[in-house]
CSV table of C-alpha atoms and ligand atoms in Angstrom, one decimal:
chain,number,residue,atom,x,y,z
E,1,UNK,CA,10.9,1.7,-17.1
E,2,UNK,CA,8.9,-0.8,-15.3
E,3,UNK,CA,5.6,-0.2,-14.9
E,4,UNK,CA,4.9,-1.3,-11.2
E,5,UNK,CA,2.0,-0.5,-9.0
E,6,UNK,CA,1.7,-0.6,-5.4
E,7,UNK,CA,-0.8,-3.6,-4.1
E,8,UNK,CA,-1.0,-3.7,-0.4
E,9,UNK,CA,-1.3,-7.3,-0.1
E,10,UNK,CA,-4.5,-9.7,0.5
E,11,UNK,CA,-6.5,-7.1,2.4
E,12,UNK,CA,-5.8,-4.9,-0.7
E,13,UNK,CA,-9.6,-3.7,-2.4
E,14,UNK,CA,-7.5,-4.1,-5.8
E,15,UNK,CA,-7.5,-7.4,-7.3
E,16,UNK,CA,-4.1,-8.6,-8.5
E,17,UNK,CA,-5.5,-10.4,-11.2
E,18,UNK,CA,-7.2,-7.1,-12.6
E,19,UNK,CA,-4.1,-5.4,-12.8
E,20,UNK,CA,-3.3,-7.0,-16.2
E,21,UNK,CA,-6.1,-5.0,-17.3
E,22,UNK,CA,-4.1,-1.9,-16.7
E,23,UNK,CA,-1.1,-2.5,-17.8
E,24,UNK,CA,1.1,-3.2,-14.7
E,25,UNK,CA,3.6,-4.9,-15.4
E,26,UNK,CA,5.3,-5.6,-11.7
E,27,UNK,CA,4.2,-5.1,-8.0
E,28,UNK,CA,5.7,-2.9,-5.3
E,29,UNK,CA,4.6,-4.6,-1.9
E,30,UNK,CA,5.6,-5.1,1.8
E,31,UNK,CA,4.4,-7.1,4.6
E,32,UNK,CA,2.8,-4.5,6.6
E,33,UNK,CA,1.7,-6.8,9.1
E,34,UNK,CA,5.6,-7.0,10.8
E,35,UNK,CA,6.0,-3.7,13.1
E,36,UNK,CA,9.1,-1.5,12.6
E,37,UNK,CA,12.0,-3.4,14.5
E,38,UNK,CA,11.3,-7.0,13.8
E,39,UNK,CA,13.0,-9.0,11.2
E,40,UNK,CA,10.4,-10.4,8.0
E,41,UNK,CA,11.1,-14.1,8.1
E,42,UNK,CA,11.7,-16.1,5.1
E,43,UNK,CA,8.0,-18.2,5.4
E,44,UNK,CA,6.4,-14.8,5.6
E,45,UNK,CA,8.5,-13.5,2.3
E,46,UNK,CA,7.5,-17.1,0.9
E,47,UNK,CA,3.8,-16.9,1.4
E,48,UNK,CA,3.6,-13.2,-0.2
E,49,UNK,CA,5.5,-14.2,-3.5
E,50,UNK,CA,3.1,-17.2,-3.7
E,51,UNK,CA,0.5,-15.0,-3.8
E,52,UNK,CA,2.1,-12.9,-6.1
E,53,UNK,CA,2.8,-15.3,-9.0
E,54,UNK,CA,-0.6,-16.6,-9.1
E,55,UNK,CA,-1.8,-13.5,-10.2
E,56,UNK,CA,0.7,-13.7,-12.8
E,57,UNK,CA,3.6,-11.2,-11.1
E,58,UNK,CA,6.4,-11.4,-9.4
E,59,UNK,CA,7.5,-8.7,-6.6
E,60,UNK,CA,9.9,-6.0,-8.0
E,61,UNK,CA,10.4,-3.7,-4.6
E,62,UNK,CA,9.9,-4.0,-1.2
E,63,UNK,CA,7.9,-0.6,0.2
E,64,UNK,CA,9.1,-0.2,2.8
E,65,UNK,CA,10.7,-2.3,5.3
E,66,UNK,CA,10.0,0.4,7.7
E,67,UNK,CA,13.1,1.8,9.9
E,68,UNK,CA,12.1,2.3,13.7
E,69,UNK,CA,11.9,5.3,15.5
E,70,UNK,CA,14.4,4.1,17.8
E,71,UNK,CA,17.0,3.6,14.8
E,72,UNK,CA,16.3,6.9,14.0
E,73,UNK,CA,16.7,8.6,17.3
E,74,UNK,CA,20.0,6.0,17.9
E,75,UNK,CA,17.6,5.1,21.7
E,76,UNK,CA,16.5,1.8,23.4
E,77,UNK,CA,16.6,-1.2,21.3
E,78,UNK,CA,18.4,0.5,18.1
E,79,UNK,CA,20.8,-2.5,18.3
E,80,UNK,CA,18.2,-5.2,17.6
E,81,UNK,CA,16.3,-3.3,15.7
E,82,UNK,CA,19.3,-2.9,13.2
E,83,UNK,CA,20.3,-7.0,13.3
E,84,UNK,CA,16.7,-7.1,12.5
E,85,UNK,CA,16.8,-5.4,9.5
E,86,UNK,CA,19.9,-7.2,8.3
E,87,UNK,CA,18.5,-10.3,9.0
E,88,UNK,CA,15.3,-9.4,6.7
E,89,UNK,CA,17.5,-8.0,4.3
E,90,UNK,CA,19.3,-11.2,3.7
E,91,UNK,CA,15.7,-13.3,3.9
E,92,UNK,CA,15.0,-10.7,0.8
E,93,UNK,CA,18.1,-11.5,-0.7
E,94,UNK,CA,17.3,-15.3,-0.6
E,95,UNK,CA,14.0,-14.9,-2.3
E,96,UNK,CA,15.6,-12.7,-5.1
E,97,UNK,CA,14.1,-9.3,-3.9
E,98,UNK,CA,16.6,-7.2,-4.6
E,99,UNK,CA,15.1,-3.4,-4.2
E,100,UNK,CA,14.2,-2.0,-1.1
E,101,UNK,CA,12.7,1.7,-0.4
E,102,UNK,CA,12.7,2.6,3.3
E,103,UNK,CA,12.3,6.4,4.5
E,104,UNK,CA,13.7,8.4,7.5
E,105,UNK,CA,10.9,10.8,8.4
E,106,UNK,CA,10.5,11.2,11.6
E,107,UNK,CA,7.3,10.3,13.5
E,108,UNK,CA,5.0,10.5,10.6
E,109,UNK,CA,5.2,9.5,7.4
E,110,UNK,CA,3.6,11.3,4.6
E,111,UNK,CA,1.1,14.1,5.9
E,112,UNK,CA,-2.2,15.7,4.4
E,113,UNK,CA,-4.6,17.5,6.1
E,114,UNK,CA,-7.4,16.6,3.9
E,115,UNK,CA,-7.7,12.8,2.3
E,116,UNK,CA,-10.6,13.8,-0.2
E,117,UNK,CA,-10.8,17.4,-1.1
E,118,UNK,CA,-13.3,17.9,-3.9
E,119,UNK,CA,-11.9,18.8,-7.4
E,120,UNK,CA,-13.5,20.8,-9.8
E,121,UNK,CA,-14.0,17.8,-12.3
E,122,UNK,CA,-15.9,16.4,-9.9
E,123,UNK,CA,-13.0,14.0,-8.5
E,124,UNK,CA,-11.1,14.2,-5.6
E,125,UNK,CA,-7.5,14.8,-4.5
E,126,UNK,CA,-5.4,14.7,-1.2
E,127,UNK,CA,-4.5,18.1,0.2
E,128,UNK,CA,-1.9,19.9,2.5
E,129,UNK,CA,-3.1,22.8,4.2
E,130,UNK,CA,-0.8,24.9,6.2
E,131,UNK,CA,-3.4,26.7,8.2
E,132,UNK,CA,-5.5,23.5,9.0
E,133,UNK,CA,-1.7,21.8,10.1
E,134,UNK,CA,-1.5,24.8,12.3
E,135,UNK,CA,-5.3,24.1,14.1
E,136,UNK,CA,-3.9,20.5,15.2
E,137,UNK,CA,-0.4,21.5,16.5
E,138,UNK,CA,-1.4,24.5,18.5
E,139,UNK,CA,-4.8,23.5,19.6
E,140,UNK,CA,-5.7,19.6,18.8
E,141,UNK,CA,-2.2,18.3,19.7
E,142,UNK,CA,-1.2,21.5,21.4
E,143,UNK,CA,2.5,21.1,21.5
E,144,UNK,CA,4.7,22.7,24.0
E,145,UNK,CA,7.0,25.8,21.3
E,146,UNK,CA,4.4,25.3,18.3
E,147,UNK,CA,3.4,28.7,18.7
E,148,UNK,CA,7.3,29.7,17.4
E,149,UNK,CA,6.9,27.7,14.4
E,150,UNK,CA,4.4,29.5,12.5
E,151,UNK,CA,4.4,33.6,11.8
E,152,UNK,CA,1.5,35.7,13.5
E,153,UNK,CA,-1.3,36.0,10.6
E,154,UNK,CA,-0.9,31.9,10.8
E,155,UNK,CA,-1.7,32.2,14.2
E,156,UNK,CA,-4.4,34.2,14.3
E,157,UNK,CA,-6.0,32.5,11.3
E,158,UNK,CA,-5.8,29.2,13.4
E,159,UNK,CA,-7.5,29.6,16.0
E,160,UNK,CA,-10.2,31.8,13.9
E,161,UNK,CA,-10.6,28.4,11.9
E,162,UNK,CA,-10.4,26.2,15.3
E,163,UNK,CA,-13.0,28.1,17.2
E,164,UNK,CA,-15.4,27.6,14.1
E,165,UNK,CA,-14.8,23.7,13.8
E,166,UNK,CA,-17.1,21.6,15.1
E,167,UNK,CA,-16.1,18.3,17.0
E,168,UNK,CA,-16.7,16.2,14.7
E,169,UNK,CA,-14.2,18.5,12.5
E,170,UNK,CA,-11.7,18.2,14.8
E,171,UNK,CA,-11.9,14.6,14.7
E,172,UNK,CA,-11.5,14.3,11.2
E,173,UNK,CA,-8.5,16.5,11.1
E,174,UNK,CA,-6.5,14.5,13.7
E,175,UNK,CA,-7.6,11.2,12.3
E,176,UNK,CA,-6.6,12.5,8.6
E,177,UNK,CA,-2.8,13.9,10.6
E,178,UNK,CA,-1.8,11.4,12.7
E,179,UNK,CA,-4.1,7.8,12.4
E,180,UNK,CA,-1.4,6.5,9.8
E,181,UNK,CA,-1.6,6.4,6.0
E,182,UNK,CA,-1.3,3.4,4.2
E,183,UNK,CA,2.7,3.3,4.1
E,184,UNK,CA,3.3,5.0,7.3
E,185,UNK,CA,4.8,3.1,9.7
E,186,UNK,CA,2.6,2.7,12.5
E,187,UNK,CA,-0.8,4.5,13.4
E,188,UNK,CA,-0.5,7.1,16.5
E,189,UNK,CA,-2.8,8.3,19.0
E,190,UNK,CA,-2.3,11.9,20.6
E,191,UNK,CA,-0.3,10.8,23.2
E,192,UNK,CA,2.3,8.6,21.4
E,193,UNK,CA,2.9,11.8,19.4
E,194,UNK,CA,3.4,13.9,22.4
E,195,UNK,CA,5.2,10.9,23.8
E,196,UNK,CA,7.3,10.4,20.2
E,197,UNK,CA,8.3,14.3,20.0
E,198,UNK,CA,9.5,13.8,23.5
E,199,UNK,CA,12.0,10.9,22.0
E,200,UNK,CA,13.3,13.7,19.5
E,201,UNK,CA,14.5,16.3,22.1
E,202,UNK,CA,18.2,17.8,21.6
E,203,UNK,CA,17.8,15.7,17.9
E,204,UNK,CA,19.4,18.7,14.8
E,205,UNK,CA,19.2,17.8,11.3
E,206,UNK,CA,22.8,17.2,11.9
E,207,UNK,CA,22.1,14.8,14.4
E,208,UNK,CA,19.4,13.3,12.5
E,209,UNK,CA,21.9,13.2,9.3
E,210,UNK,CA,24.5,11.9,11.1
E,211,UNK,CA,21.9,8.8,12.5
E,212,UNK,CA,20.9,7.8,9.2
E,213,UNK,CA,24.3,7.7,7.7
E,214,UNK,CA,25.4,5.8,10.3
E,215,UNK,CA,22.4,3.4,10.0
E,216,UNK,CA,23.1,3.3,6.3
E,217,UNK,CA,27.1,2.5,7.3
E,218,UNK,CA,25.7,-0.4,8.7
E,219,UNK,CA,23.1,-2.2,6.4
E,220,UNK,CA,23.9,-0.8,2.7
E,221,UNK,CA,27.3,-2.8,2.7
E,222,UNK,CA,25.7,-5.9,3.7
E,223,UNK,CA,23.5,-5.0,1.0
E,224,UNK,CA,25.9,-4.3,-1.6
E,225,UNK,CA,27.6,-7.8,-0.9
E,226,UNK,CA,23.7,-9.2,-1.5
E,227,UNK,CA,23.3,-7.3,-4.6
E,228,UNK,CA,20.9,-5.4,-3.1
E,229,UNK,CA,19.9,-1.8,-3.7
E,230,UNK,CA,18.3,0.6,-1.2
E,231,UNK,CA,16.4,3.9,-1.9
E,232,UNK,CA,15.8,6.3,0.7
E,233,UNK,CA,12.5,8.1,0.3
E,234,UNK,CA,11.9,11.6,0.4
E,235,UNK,CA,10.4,13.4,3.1
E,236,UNK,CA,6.6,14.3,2.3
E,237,UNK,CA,6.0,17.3,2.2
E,238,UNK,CA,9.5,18.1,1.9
E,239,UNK,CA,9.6,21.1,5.0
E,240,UNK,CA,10.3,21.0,8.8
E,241,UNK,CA,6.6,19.9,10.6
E,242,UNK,CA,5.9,19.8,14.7
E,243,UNK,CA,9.5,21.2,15.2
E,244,UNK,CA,10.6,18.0,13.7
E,245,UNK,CA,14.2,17.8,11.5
E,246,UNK,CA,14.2,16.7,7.8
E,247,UNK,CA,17.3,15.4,6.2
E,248,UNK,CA,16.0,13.8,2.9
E,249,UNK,CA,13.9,17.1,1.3
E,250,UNK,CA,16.6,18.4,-1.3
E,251,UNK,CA,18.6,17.0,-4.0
E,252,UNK,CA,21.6,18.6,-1.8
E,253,UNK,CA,20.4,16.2,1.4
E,254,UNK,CA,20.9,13.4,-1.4
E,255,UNK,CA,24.1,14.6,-2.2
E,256,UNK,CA,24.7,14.4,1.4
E,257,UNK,CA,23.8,10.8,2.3
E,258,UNK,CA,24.7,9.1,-0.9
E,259,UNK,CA,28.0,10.4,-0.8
E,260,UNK,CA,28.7,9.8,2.9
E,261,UNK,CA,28.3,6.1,2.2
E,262,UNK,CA,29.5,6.1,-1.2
E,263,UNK,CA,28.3,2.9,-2.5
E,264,UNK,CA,25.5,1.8,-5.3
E,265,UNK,CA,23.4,-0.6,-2.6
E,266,UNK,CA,22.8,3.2,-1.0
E,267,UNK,CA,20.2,4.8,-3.4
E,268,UNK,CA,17.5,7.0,-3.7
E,269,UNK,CA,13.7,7.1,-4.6
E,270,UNK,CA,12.9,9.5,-6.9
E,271,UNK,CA,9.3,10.5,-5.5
E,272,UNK,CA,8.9,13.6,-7.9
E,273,UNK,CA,5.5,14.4,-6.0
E,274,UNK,CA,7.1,14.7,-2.7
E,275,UNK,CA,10.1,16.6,-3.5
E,276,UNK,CA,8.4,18.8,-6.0
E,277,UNK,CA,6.3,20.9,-3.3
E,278,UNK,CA,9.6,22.4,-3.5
E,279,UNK,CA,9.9,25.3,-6.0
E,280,UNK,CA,13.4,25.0,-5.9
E,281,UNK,CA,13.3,21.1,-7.4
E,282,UNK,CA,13.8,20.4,-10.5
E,283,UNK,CA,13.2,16.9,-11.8
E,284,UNK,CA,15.4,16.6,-14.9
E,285,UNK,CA,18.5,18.2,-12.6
E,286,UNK,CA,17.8,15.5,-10.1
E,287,UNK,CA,18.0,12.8,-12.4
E,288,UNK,CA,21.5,13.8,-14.1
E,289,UNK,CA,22.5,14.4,-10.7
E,290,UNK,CA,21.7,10.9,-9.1
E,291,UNK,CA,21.0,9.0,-12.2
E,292,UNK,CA,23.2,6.1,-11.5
E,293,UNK,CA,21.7,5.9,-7.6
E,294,UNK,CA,18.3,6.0,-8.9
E,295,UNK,CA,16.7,3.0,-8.0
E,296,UNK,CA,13.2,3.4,-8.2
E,297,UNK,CA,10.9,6.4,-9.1
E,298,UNK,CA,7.7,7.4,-7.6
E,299,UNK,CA,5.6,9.6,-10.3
E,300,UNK,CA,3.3,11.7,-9.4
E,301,UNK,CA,2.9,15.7,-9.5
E,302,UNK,CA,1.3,18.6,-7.0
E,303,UNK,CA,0.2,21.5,-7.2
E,304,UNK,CA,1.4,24.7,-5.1
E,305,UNK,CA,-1.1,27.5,-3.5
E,306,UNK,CA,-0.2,29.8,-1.1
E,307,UNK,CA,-0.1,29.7,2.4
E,308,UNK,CA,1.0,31.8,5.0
E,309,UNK,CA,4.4,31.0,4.8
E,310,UNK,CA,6.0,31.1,1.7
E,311,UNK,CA,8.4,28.6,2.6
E,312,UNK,CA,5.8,25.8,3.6
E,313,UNK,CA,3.2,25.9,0.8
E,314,UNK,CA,-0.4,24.7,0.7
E,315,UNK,CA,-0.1,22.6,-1.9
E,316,UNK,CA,-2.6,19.5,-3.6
E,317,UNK,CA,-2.2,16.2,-5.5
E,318,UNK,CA,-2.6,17.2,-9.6
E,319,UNK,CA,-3.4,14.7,-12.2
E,320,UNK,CA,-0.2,13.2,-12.8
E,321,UNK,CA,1.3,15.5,-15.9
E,322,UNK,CA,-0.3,18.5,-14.5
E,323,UNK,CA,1.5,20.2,-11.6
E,324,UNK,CA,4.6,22.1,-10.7
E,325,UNK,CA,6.7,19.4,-11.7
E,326,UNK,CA,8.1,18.6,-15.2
E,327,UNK,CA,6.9,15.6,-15.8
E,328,UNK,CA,7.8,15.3,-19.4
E,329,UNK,CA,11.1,16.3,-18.7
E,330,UNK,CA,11.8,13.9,-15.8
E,331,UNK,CA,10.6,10.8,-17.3
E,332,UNK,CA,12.5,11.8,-20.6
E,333,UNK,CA,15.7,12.2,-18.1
E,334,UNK,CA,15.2,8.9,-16.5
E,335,UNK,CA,14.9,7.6,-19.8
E,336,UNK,CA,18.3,8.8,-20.8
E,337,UNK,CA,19.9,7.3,-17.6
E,338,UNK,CA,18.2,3.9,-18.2
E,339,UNK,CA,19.7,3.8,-22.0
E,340,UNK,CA,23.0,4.9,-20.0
E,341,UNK,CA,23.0,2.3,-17.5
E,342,UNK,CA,22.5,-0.1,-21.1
E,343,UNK,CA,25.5,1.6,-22.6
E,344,UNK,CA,27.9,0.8,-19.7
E,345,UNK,CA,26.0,-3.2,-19.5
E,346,UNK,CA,24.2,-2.3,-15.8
E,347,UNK,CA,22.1,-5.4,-15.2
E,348,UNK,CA,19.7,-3.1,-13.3
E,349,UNK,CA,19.2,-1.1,-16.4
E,350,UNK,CA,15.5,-0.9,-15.9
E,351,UNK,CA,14.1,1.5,-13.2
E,352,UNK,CA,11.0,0.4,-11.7
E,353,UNK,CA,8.2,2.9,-11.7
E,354,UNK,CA,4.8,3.5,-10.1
E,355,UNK,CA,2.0,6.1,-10.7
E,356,UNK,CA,2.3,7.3,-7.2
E,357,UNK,CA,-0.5,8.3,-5.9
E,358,UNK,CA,-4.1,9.0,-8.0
E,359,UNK,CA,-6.9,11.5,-7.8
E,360,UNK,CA,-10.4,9.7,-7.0
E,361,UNK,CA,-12.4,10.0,-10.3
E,362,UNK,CA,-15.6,8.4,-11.4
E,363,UNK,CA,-16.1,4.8,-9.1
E,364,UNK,CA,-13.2,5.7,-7.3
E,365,UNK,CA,-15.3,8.2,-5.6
E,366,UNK,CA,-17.7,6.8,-2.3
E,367,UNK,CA,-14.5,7.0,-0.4
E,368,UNK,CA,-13.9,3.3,-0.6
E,369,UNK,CA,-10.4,3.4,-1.7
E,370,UNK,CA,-7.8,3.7,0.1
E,371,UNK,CA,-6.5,7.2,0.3
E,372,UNK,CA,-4.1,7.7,-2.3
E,373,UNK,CA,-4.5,4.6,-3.9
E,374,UNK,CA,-7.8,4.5,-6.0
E,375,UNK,CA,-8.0,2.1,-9.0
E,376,UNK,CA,-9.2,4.7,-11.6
E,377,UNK,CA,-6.9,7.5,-10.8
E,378,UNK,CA,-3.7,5.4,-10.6
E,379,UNK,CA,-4.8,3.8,-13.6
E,380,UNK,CA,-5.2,7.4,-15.9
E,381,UNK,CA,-1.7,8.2,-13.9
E,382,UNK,CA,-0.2,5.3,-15.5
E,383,UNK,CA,-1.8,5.9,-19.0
E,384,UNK,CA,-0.3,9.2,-18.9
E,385,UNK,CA,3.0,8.2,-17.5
E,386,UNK,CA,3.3,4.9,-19.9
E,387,UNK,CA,2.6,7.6,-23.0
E,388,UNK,CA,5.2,9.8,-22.2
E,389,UNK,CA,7.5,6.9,-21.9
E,390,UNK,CA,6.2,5.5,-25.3
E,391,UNK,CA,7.3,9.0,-26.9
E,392,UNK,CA,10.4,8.7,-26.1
E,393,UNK,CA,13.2,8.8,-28.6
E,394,UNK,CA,16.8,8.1,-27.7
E,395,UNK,CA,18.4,12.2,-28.3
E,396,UNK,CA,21.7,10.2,-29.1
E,397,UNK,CA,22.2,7.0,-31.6
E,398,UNK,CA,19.5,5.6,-34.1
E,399,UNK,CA,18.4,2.9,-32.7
E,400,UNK,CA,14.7,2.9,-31.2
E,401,UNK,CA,15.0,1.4,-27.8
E,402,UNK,CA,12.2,-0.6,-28.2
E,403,UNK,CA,11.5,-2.2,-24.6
E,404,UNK,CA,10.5,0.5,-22.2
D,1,DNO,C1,3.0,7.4,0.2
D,1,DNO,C2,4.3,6.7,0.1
D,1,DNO,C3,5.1,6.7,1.3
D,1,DNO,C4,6.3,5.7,1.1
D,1,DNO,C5,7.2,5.7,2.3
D,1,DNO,C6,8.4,4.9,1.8
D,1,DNO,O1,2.2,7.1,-0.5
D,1,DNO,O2,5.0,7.2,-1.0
D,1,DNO,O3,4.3,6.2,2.4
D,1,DNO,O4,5.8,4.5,0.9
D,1,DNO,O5,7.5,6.9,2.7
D,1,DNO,O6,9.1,4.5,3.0
């Protein structure tokens, strides 16, 4: 696989140039300065790859070209907002970018309720906590219905914790919820939540389904014709939050949207850290399930505790081969397909990776980093992960594939 890291672009605290130092061998980027809705121009796409090849790389995948809300919720200026897209899928096209991860989570895009939650090494890691989740919908953001969403003893162990936190707690909380990850489309006050659930009304996971396969009926054969490939993104964590529908949390909702538009351009990311809060995923299945609609993979592993519900679990980011998922196992599987794809003469053989994802460790720590995106802990991710690729063995034929 490739070994590709995300670099967030000039404002990034991680040098390009001392990537080389750990390996990387390609860069995942967007232009995170264009809002949801407006095309990237060609200059723009221009000036990043300049940037790019003198540090000595060139740019492997777009993450993301972000997909409005209103695209999602098929209101207001959907239309444009769709040319838009096209028109910065073709700018792509021009510049030879030819893989391009977007998501369809609605409102927020990945969610923790704590950025820096002390390991017992002595690092840190990013956290989910139901109960904490529960203390800003029902009393920080205090949606209208939240109090359906969650079973009694969650209740009642909410506003326990909520009447204990002090302001500057609460603060923290909402900032860590809904001020907008590195990645997430936009950053959101209170009131453009309220204002953004409002814009979801009467919207089922049907609905939902049936707005991004008909987004995806529009763009992914222009992008087949550009020899593009997109990859939807799955929904982090991978469970219904703020009475919100998920469409891309199984390898079933795959099944669903790659067969509906039943072309390679339409692919998936392989984020093994968000679907694998699931205990019903299973890495290796996924990957001889959707092998050939792969297009990029996302590696990084959690860790499940228990909350109050056993269907939305606590759950916190694990060194890289150390959580629920099978690690091993998947990157062996992903292996297999990319010797497949050789076999049958694919051009795209090669699936970029990332180390999605790091725990802080050592001078990570000081919380100067972004959240989620220390040097150190990325770097031991992709250590591990570039091993575990290095083991591998072809199970079929003698030769040794050499080039991973
Ligand atoms: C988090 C990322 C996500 C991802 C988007 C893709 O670290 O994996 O923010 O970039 O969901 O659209």
């Amino acid at each position: 696989m490739k070994q590709c890291w995300r670099w967030f672009g000039p404002d990034d605290s991680v040098k390009l140039s001392d990537l080389h130092q750990v390996g990387v061998e390609g860069i995942v980027t967007a232009i995170h300065a264009i809002p949801p809705g407006k095309a990237w121009g060609a200059q723009a796409i221009v000036d990043r790859q300049s940037i790019l090849s003198a540090g000595g790389y060139r740019w492997d995948v777009v993450e993301s070209l972000p997909v409005s809300e209103e695209i999602k919720t098929q209101t207001g200026l959907m239309s444009s907002h769709i040319a838009a897209y096209k028109t910065s899928l073709r700018a792509l096209a021009q510049a030879n970018i030819e893989t391009v991860c977007y998501n369809f989570m609605p409102i927020l895009d990945w969610t923790r309720t704590s950025l820096r939650a002390p390991q017992s090494h002595g690092g840190a890691a990013m956290l989910f906590d139901l109960t904490d989740f529960a203390v800003f919908d029902l009393h920080i953001l205090e949606r209208r219905g939240a109090a359906e969403d969650y079973v009694d003893a969650l209740r009642a162990a909410a506003f326990e914790r909520f009447s204990q936190m002090s302001g500057g707690d609460k603060t923290i909380l909402q900032r860590n919820i809904t001020a907008g990850l590195p990645g997430a489309n936009d950053s959101w006050s209170l009131a453009d939540v309220r204002r953004l659930l409002n814009s979801y009304k009467g919207i089922t996971t049907e609905r939902l389904r049936a707005n991004l396969v008909d987004f995806l009926s529009e763009v992914a054969p222009l992008a087949e014709t550009l020899g593009m490939r997109l990859c939807c993104h799955p929904d982090d964590p991978p469970f219904s939050l703020l009475g919100l529908p998920r469409v891309m949390s199984s390898s079933a909702d795959y099944s669903a949207v790659l067969n509906a538009v039943d072309l390679p351009a339409n692919g998936a990311t392989l984020c093994t850290g968000s679907l694998g809060v699931s205990p019903s995923f299973d890495g290796p299945e996924f990957v001889k399930k959707h092998g050939p609609r792969i297009h990029f993979a996302h590696l990084r592993n959690t860790k499940r505790l228990a909350s109050l519900m056993s269907d939305k679990p606590n759950f916190f980011e694990a060194p890289h081969l150390d959580g629920d998922t099978d690690m091993v196992g998947t990157v062996h599987a992903l292996m297999v397909e990319q010797d497949r794809r050789k076999a049958e003469g694919r051009a795209d053989w090669q699936i970029p990776m990332r180390p999605d994802h790091g725990q802080e460790l050592l001078s990570d720590l000081g919380g100067h980093s972004t959240p989620g995106y220390p040097l150190i802990g990325r770097m031991r991710g992709l250590a591990e992960l570039r091993g575990v690729m290095a083991a591998y063995r072809p199970s079929l034929g003698t030769q040794n594939c050499g080039e991973y």
